[in-house]
Amino acid sequence: MAIASLVLGIVSIVMSLFFSSTSWLGTVTGIIGIILGAMARKDPEKKGLATAGLVCSIIGFVLSIIIFVACIACVGGIAALGISSMF
Amino acid sequence: MREYAPSDRDADAPVHCVDWEAIGLLRFIDLFGRSIPLYGICMATGILCASFLAAYSAKRYGLDVNSLIAIMAFAVGFGLIGAKVFYIVTVTGIGNFFAAISRGDFSDLVGSGLVYYGGLLFGMLGAYVGTRATHESVDDVCTAVVPAVPLGHAFGRLGCFCAGCCYGIPYDGPGSVVFPDLAPQAVVPVQLIEMACNLSLSAFLLLLRKKGFASGKGFLFLYLVLYGGIRFLLEFLRGDVVRGIWGIFSASQWVSLALMFASFAYLFAARRRSEEKLQGKR
């Protein structure tokens, strides 16, 4: 679980930094990475790796949600502009 | 009520009407050469602040911090799905959504908007799944997490104000704001009013918890009653056109009424059960 969390966290960071169109995927991998990392931290032997995975996943999730919600705000704004101009 | 175009807002807008762009609240900020939207920053800040507040409370109520992080992640994940599902059902329409998908247009799925009540209901489901997965007590999780929910929501509403969405009805008195390219008139800053209500609600719930007046599942239902009432009233001040209207009320007002009714029923039944227990002991 600790290794899976680290891998998902790194994938999440890469998705959020380099691929704006797939940032929603970074959000998904970030959340799964956080869950796996938090669960894995309960095992004292794998706590270091799990903490690294948890931190990477949190960073990836936060960056992804900023980009993902950016997209929502833009499209929502354009939609509102289109509809208000119709009335 | 006159309309303000972007070109004449500086010259003709009333002096007591705050021009949203003039006070520096921009939709994007430039950081490291990239345009970063304030909406996303506010939402991420809200999730982080809510998680920190819940984690800070975790130990006091006998919860493992790692379990609480996992539960919060379950809640946020389910919440994002729920917020999108509610948006598609109430605003886009299921038929229009599937028609767009069949044309290869995924903008409603990865773009557009989110609905808070969808996030709240699915988030509660996610938190329950997380609680079961981590073998924690539902009552302890409710006690630790509930005051954090309106805190996170307050940041979300600040994000709405920055993005210029979820604005109020036309009004050009003191405190009104102009979103020149979204709403053609001066409007009520209902996002900021809801933000203030959420912050007050969070402080009130923290005070109730500190004094020992509320805890467990009843604490969650108390939040639902209070927020439902606030949202039901504030919806009368909402003037944005991109949201669901069903009959005399908006979709959010129907959900508020349903949540308040269900929560009142639970609180009444819980009070009756505790009274019967007390009488049984005597």
Coordinates of C-alpha atoms in Angstrom, one line a residue:
Chain A
M1 CA 0.0 0.0 0.0
A2 CA 2.9 2.4 0.8
I3 CA 4.5 1.9 -2.6
A4 CA 1.2 2.2 -4.4
S5 CA 0.6 5.5 -2.5
L6 CA 4.0 6.8 -3.5
V7 CA 3.5 5.8 -7.2
L8 CA -0.1 7.4 -7.3
G9 CA 1.2 10.5 -5.6
I10 CA 4.0 11.0 -8.2
V11 CA 1.5 10.3 -11.0
S12 CA -0.9 12.9 -9.5
I13 CA 1.9 15.5 -9.4
V14 CA 2.9 14.8 -13.0
M15 CA -0.7 14.9 -14.2
S16 CA -1.3 18.3 -12.4
L17 CA 1.9 20.0 -13.5
F18 CA 2.2 18.9 -17.1
F19 CA -1.2 17.9 -18.4
S20 CA -4.0 20.5 -17.7
S21 CA -6.6 18.5 -19.6
T22 CA -6.0 15.4 -17.4
S23 CA -5.8 17.2 -14.1
W24 CA -9.1 15.5 -13.1
L25 CA -7.2 12.2 -13.3
G26 CA -4.6 13.7 -11.0
T27 CA -7.4 14.4 -8.5
V28 CA -8.5 10.8 -8.6
T29 CA -5.0 9.3 -8.2
G30 CA -4.2 11.9 -5.5
I31 CA -7.3 10.9 -3.4
I32 CA -6.6 7.1 -3.8
G33 CA -2.9 7.8 -2.9
I34 CA -3.9 9.7 0.2
I35 CA -6.2 6.9 1.4
L36 CA -3.6 4.2 0.7
G37 CA -0.8 6.3 2.3
A38 CA -2.9 7.1 5.5
M39 CA -3.8 3.4 5.9
A40 CA -0.2 2.3 5.3
R41 CA 1.1 4.7 8.0
K42 CA -0.5 2.4 10.6
D43 CA 2.2 -0.2 9.8
P44 CA 5.4 1.0 11.8
E45 CA 7.7 -0.8 9.4
K46 CA 6.5 1.1 6.3
K47 CA 5.8 4.4 7.9
G48 CA 8.6 6.3 6.1
L49 CA 7.6 5.2 2.6
A50 CA 3.9 5.7 3.5
T51 CA 4.5 9.2 4.7
A52 CA 6.4 10.0 1.5
G53 CA 3.4 8.6 -0.5
L54 CA 0.9 10.5 1.6
V55 CA 2.8 13.9 1.2
C56 CA 3.3 13.4 -2.6
S57 CA -0.4 12.5 -2.9
I58 CA -1.6 15.5 -0.9
I59 CA 0.7 17.8 -3.0
G60 CA -0.6 16.2 -6.3
F61 CA -4.2 16.4 -5.1
V62 CA -4.0 20.1 -4.1
L63 CA -2.3 21.0 -7.4
S64 CA -4.8 19.0 -9.4
I65 CA -7.8 20.4 -7.7
I66 CA -6.5 24.0 -8.4
I67 CA -6.2 23.2 -12.1
F68 CA -9.3 21.1 -12.3
V69 CA -11.5 23.6 -10.6
A70 CA -9.9 26.3 -12.7
C71 CA -11.3 24.6 -15.7
I72 CA -14.8 24.5 -14.1
A73 CA -14.7 28.2 -13.3
C74 CA -13.7 29.1 -16.8
V75 CA -16.3 27.0 -18.5
G76 CA -19.0 28.0 -16.0
G77 CA -18.2 31.6 -16.5
I78 CA -18.5 31.3 -20.3
A79 CA -21.8 29.4 -19.9
A80 CA -23.2 32.1 -17.7
L81 CA -22.1 34.8 -20.2
G82 CA -23.8 32.9 -23.0
I83 CA -27.1 32.4 -21.1
S84 CA -27.3 35.9 -19.7
S85 CA -26.8 37.3 -23.1
M86 CA -29.8 35.3 -24.3
F87 CA -32.2 36.8 -21.8
Chain B
M1 CA -32.5 49.0 -12.4
R2 CA -29.9 50.0 -15.1
E3 CA -27.4 47.7 -16.7
Y4 CA -23.6 48.2 -16.5
A5 CA -21.5 47.2 -19.5
P6 CA -17.8 46.6 -18.9
S7 CA -17.0 49.8 -20.8
D8 CA -19.0 52.2 -18.7
R9 CA -18.6 50.6 -15.2
D10 CA -15.9 53.0 -14.1
A11 CA -17.7 56.1 -15.2
D12 CA -21.3 55.4 -14.4
A13 CA -21.5 52.8 -11.6
P14 CA -22.9 54.2 -8.4
V15 CA -20.2 55.1 -5.8
H16 CA -21.5 52.8 -3.1
C17 CA -21.5 49.9 -5.6
V18 CA -18.2 47.9 -5.3
D19 CA -16.7 47.1 -8.7
W20 CA -15.4 43.6 -8.3
E21 CA -12.4 44.1 -10.6
A22 CA -11.5 47.5 -9.3
I23 CA -10.9 46.2 -5.8
G24 CA -8.4 43.7 -7.1
L25 CA -10.3 40.5 -6.8
L26 CA -9.3 38.9 -10.0
R27 CA -10.4 35.6 -11.4
F28 CA -6.7 34.6 -12.0
I29 CA -3.4 35.4 -10.4
D30 CA -0.1 35.0 -12.2
L31 CA 2.4 32.7 -10.5
F32 CA 5.6 31.3 -12.1
G33 CA 4.4 32.4 -15.5
R34 CA 1.0 30.5 -15.2
S35 CA -2.4 31.8 -14.6
I36 CA -3.7 30.3 -11.4
P37 CA -7.5 30.6 -10.8
L38 CA -8.5 31.9 -7.3
Y39 CA -11.5 29.6 -7.4
G40 CA -9.3 26.6 -7.3
I41 CA -6.9 28.1 -4.7
C42 CA -9.9 28.9 -2.4
M43 CA -11.3 25.4 -2.9
A44 CA -8.0 23.7 -2.1
T45 CA -7.5 26.0 0.9
G46 CA -11.0 25.2 2.2
I47 CA -10.4 21.4 1.9
L48 CA -7.0 21.8 3.6
C49 CA -8.3 24.0 6.5
A50 CA -11.2 21.7 7.1
S51 CA -8.9 18.7 7.1
F52 CA -6.5 20.4 9.6
L53 CA -9.4 21.4 11.9
A54 CA -10.8 17.8 11.8
A55 CA -7.3 16.3 12.4
Y56 CA -6.7 18.7 15.3
S57 CA -9.9 17.5 16.9
A58 CA -9.3 13.8 16.1
K59 CA -7.0 12.9 19.1
R60 CA -9.3 14.7 21.6
Y61 CA -12.2 12.4 20.5
G62 CA -10.2 9.2 20.5
L63 CA -9.6 9.0 16.7
D64 CA -6.5 7.9 14.9
V65 CA -5.2 10.8 12.8
N66 CA -4.3 8.5 9.9
S67 CA -7.8 7.0 9.9
L68 CA -9.2 10.6 9.9
I69 CA -7.1 11.5 6.9
A70 CA -8.4 8.5 5.1
I71 CA -12.0 9.3 6.0
M72 CA -11.6 12.9 4.8
A73 CA -10.1 11.7 1.5
F74 CA -13.1 9.3 1.1
A75 CA -15.5 12.2 1.8
V76 CA -13.8 14.6 -0.6
G77 CA -13.6 12.0 -3.4
F78 CA -17.3 11.0 -3.0
G79 CA -18.2 14.7 -2.5
L80 CA -16.6 15.7 -5.8
I81 CA -18.5 12.9 -7.6
G82 CA -21.7 13.9 -5.9
A83 CA -21.3 17.6 -6.7
K84 CA -20.9 16.8 -10.3
V85 CA -23.8 14.3 -10.4
F86 CA -26.1 16.9 -8.8
Y87 CA -25.0 19.5 -11.3
I88 CA -25.7 17.2 -14.3
V89 CA -29.2 16.3 -12.8
T90 CA -30.3 19.8 -11.8
V91 CA -28.7 22.0 -14.4
T92 CA -27.5 20.2 -17.5
G93 CA -30.3 17.6 -17.5
I94 CA -29.6 13.8 -17.8
G95 CA -30.9 13.7 -21.4
N96 CA -28.7 16.6 -22.5
F97 CA -25.8 15.1 -20.7
F98 CA -26.0 11.7 -22.5
A99 CA -26.6 13.4 -25.8
A100 CA -23.4 15.5 -25.3
I101 CA -21.5 12.3 -24.4
S102 CA -22.7 10.5 -27.5
R103 CA -21.4 13.4 -29.6
G104 CA -18.0 13.1 -27.9
D105 CA -18.5 16.3 -25.9
F106 CA -17.2 15.7 -22.3
S107 CA -17.3 19.4 -21.2
D108 CA -20.1 18.7 -18.7
L109 CA -18.1 15.9 -17.1
V110 CA -14.7 17.5 -16.8
G111 CA -15.8 21.2 -16.9
S112 CA -18.9 23.3 -16.0
G113 CA -19.9 23.4 -12.4
L114 CA -20.4 21.7 -9.0
V115 CA -23.4 21.7 -6.7
Y116 CA -22.7 21.9 -2.9
Y117 CA -25.6 19.8 -1.8
G118 CA -24.5 16.9 -4.0
G119 CA -21.0 17.2 -2.5
L120 CA -22.4 17.2 1.0
L121 CA -24.7 14.2 0.6
F122 CA -22.2 12.1 -1.3
G123 CA -19.4 13.3 1.1
M124 CA -21.4 12.0 4.0
L125 CA -21.8 8.7 2.2
G126 CA -18.0 8.7 1.5
A127 CA -17.2 9.5 5.2
Y128 CA -19.4 6.6 6.2
V129 CA -17.6 4.2 3.8
G130 CA -14.3 5.6 5.2
T131 CA -15.4 5.1 8.8
R132 CA -16.3 1.5 8.1
A133 CA -13.0 0.9 6.2
T134 CA -11.0 2.3 9.1
H135 CA -13.2 0.7 11.9
E136 CA -13.7 4.0 13.6
S137 CA -16.8 5.0 15.5
V138 CA -19.4 7.0 13.4
D139 CA -20.3 9.2 16.5
D140 CA -16.6 10.1 17.1
V141 CA -16.1 11.0 13.4
C142 CA -19.2 13.2 13.4
T143 CA -18.1 15.0 16.5
A144 CA -14.6 15.7 15.1
V145 CA -15.5 16.5 11.5
V146 CA -18.8 18.4 11.6
P147 CA -17.5 21.9 12.6
A148 CA -14.9 21.6 9.8
V149 CA -17.6 21.3 7.1
P150 CA -18.9 24.9 7.2
L151 CA -15.3 26.2 7.5
G152 CA -14.3 24.5 4.2
H153 CA -17.5 25.6 2.6
A154 CA -16.8 29.3 3.6
F155 CA -13.6 29.2 1.5
G156 CA -15.6 27.6 -1.4
R157 CA -18.0 30.6 -1.3
L158 CA -15.1 33.0 -1.3
G159 CA -13.9 31.2 -4.5
C160 CA -17.4 31.7 -6.0
F161 CA -17.1 35.4 -5.3
C162 CA -13.7 35.5 -7.0
A163 CA -14.9 33.5 -10.0
G164 CA -18.0 35.7 -10.3
C165 CA -20.5 32.7 -10.1
C166 CA -23.4 32.1 -7.7
Y167 CA -24.2 35.8 -7.5
G168 CA -27.2 37.5 -6.1
I169 CA -30.4 39.3 -7.3
P170 CA -30.1 42.7 -8.9
Y171 CA -29.6 45.4 -6.3
D172 CA -27.7 48.7 -6.4
G173 CA -27.8 49.8 -2.8
P174 CA -24.9 49.9 -0.3
G175 CA -22.7 46.8 -0.4
S176 CA -23.7 45.8 -3.9
V177 CA -21.1 44.5 -6.4
V178 CA -20.7 44.4 -10.1
F179 CA -19.5 41.4 -12.1
P180 CA -19.3 43.2 -15.4
D181 CA -18.8 40.3 -17.8
L182 CA -21.2 37.9 -16.0
A183 CA -24.1 39.8 -14.6
P184 CA -25.1 42.9 -16.4
Q185 CA -26.5 44.7 -13.3
A186 CA -25.2 45.5 -9.8
V187 CA -26.1 42.5 -7.5
V188 CA -26.2 41.3 -3.9
P189 CA -22.9 39.8 -2.9
V190 CA -24.7 36.7 -1.7
Q191 CA -21.5 34.6 -1.9
L192 CA -19.9 36.8 0.9
I193 CA -23.1 36.6 3.0
E194 CA -23.1 32.8 2.8
M195 CA -19.4 32.8 3.6
A196 CA -20.0 34.9 6.7
C197 CA -22.9 32.6 7.7
N198 CA -20.7 29.5 7.2
L199 CA -17.9 31.0 9.3
S200 CA -20.4 31.9 12.1
L201 CA -21.9 28.4 11.9
S202 CA -18.5 26.8 12.2
A203 CA -17.7 28.9 15.3
F204 CA -21.1 28.2 16.8
L205 CA -20.7 24.4 16.3
L206 CA -17.2 24.6 17.8
L207 CA -18.6 26.4 20.9
L208 CA -21.4 23.8 21.3
R209 CA -18.9 21.0 21.1
K210 CA -16.6 22.7 23.6
K211 CA -19.4 23.2 26.1
G212 CA -20.5 19.6 25.6
F213 CA -24.0 20.5 24.4
A214 CA -23.8 18.4 21.1
S215 CA -21.9 15.4 19.9
G216 CA -22.2 12.3 17.7
K217 CA -24.7 11.8 14.9
G218 CA -27.0 14.4 16.5
F219 CA -24.3 17.0 15.9
L220 CA -24.3 16.2 12.2
F221 CA -28.1 16.5 12.0
L222 CA -28.0 19.8 14.0
Y223 CA -25.6 21.1 11.3
L224 CA -28.0 20.0 8.5
V225 CA -30.9 21.7 10.2
L226 CA -29.0 25.0 10.7
Y227 CA -27.3 25.0 7.3
G228 CA -30.6 24.0 5.6
G229 CA -32.4 27.0 7.1
I230 CA -29.6 29.4 6.2
R231 CA -29.4 28.1 2.6
F232 CA -33.2 28.1 2.1
L233 CA -33.3 31.8 3.0
L234 CA -30.2 32.8 1.1
E235 CA -31.6 31.1 -2.1
F236 CA -34.2 34.0 -2.2
L237 CA -31.2 36.3 -2.7
R238 CA -29.6 34.2 -5.5
G239 CA -29.9 35.7 -9.0
D240 CA -27.7 33.6 -11.2
V241 CA -29.4 31.8 -14.0
V242 CA -27.1 28.7 -14.2
R243 CA -28.9 26.5 -11.6
G244 CA -32.0 24.3 -11.3
I245 CA -35.4 25.8 -10.6
W246 CA -38.2 23.3 -9.8
G247 CA -41.6 24.9 -9.4
I248 CA -41.8 27.7 -6.8
F249 CA -38.4 26.9 -5.3
S250 CA -34.9 26.2 -6.5
A251 CA -33.5 22.7 -6.4
S252 CA -31.3 23.7 -3.4
Q253 CA -34.4 24.9 -1.5
W254 CA -36.2 21.6 -2.1
V255 CA -33.1 19.7 -0.9
S256 CA -32.8 22.1 2.1
L257 CA -36.4 21.4 3.1
A258 CA -36.0 17.6 2.7
L259 CA -32.7 17.7 4.8
M260 CA -34.3 19.9 7.5
F261 CA -37.4 17.6 7.7
A262 CA -35.3 14.4 7.9
S263 CA -32.9 15.9 10.5
F264 CA -35.7 17.3 12.7
A265 CA -37.3 13.8 12.6
Y266 CA -34.0 12.2 13.6
L267 CA -33.4 14.7 16.4
F268 CA -37.0 14.4 17.7
A269 CA -36.7 10.5 17.7
A270 CA -33.3 10.6 19.4
R271 CA -34.6 12.9 22.1
R272 CA -37.7 10.7 22.7
R273 CA -35.4 7.6 22.9
S274 CA -33.2 9.3 25.5
E275 CA -36.2 10.4 27.6
E276 CA -37.6 6.8 27.5
K277 CA -34.2 5.5 28.6
L278 CA -34.2 8.0 31.5
Q279 CA -37.7 7.0 32.6
G280 CA -36.8 3.3 32.4
K281 CA -33.8 3.9 34.7
R282 CA -36.1 5.7 37.3

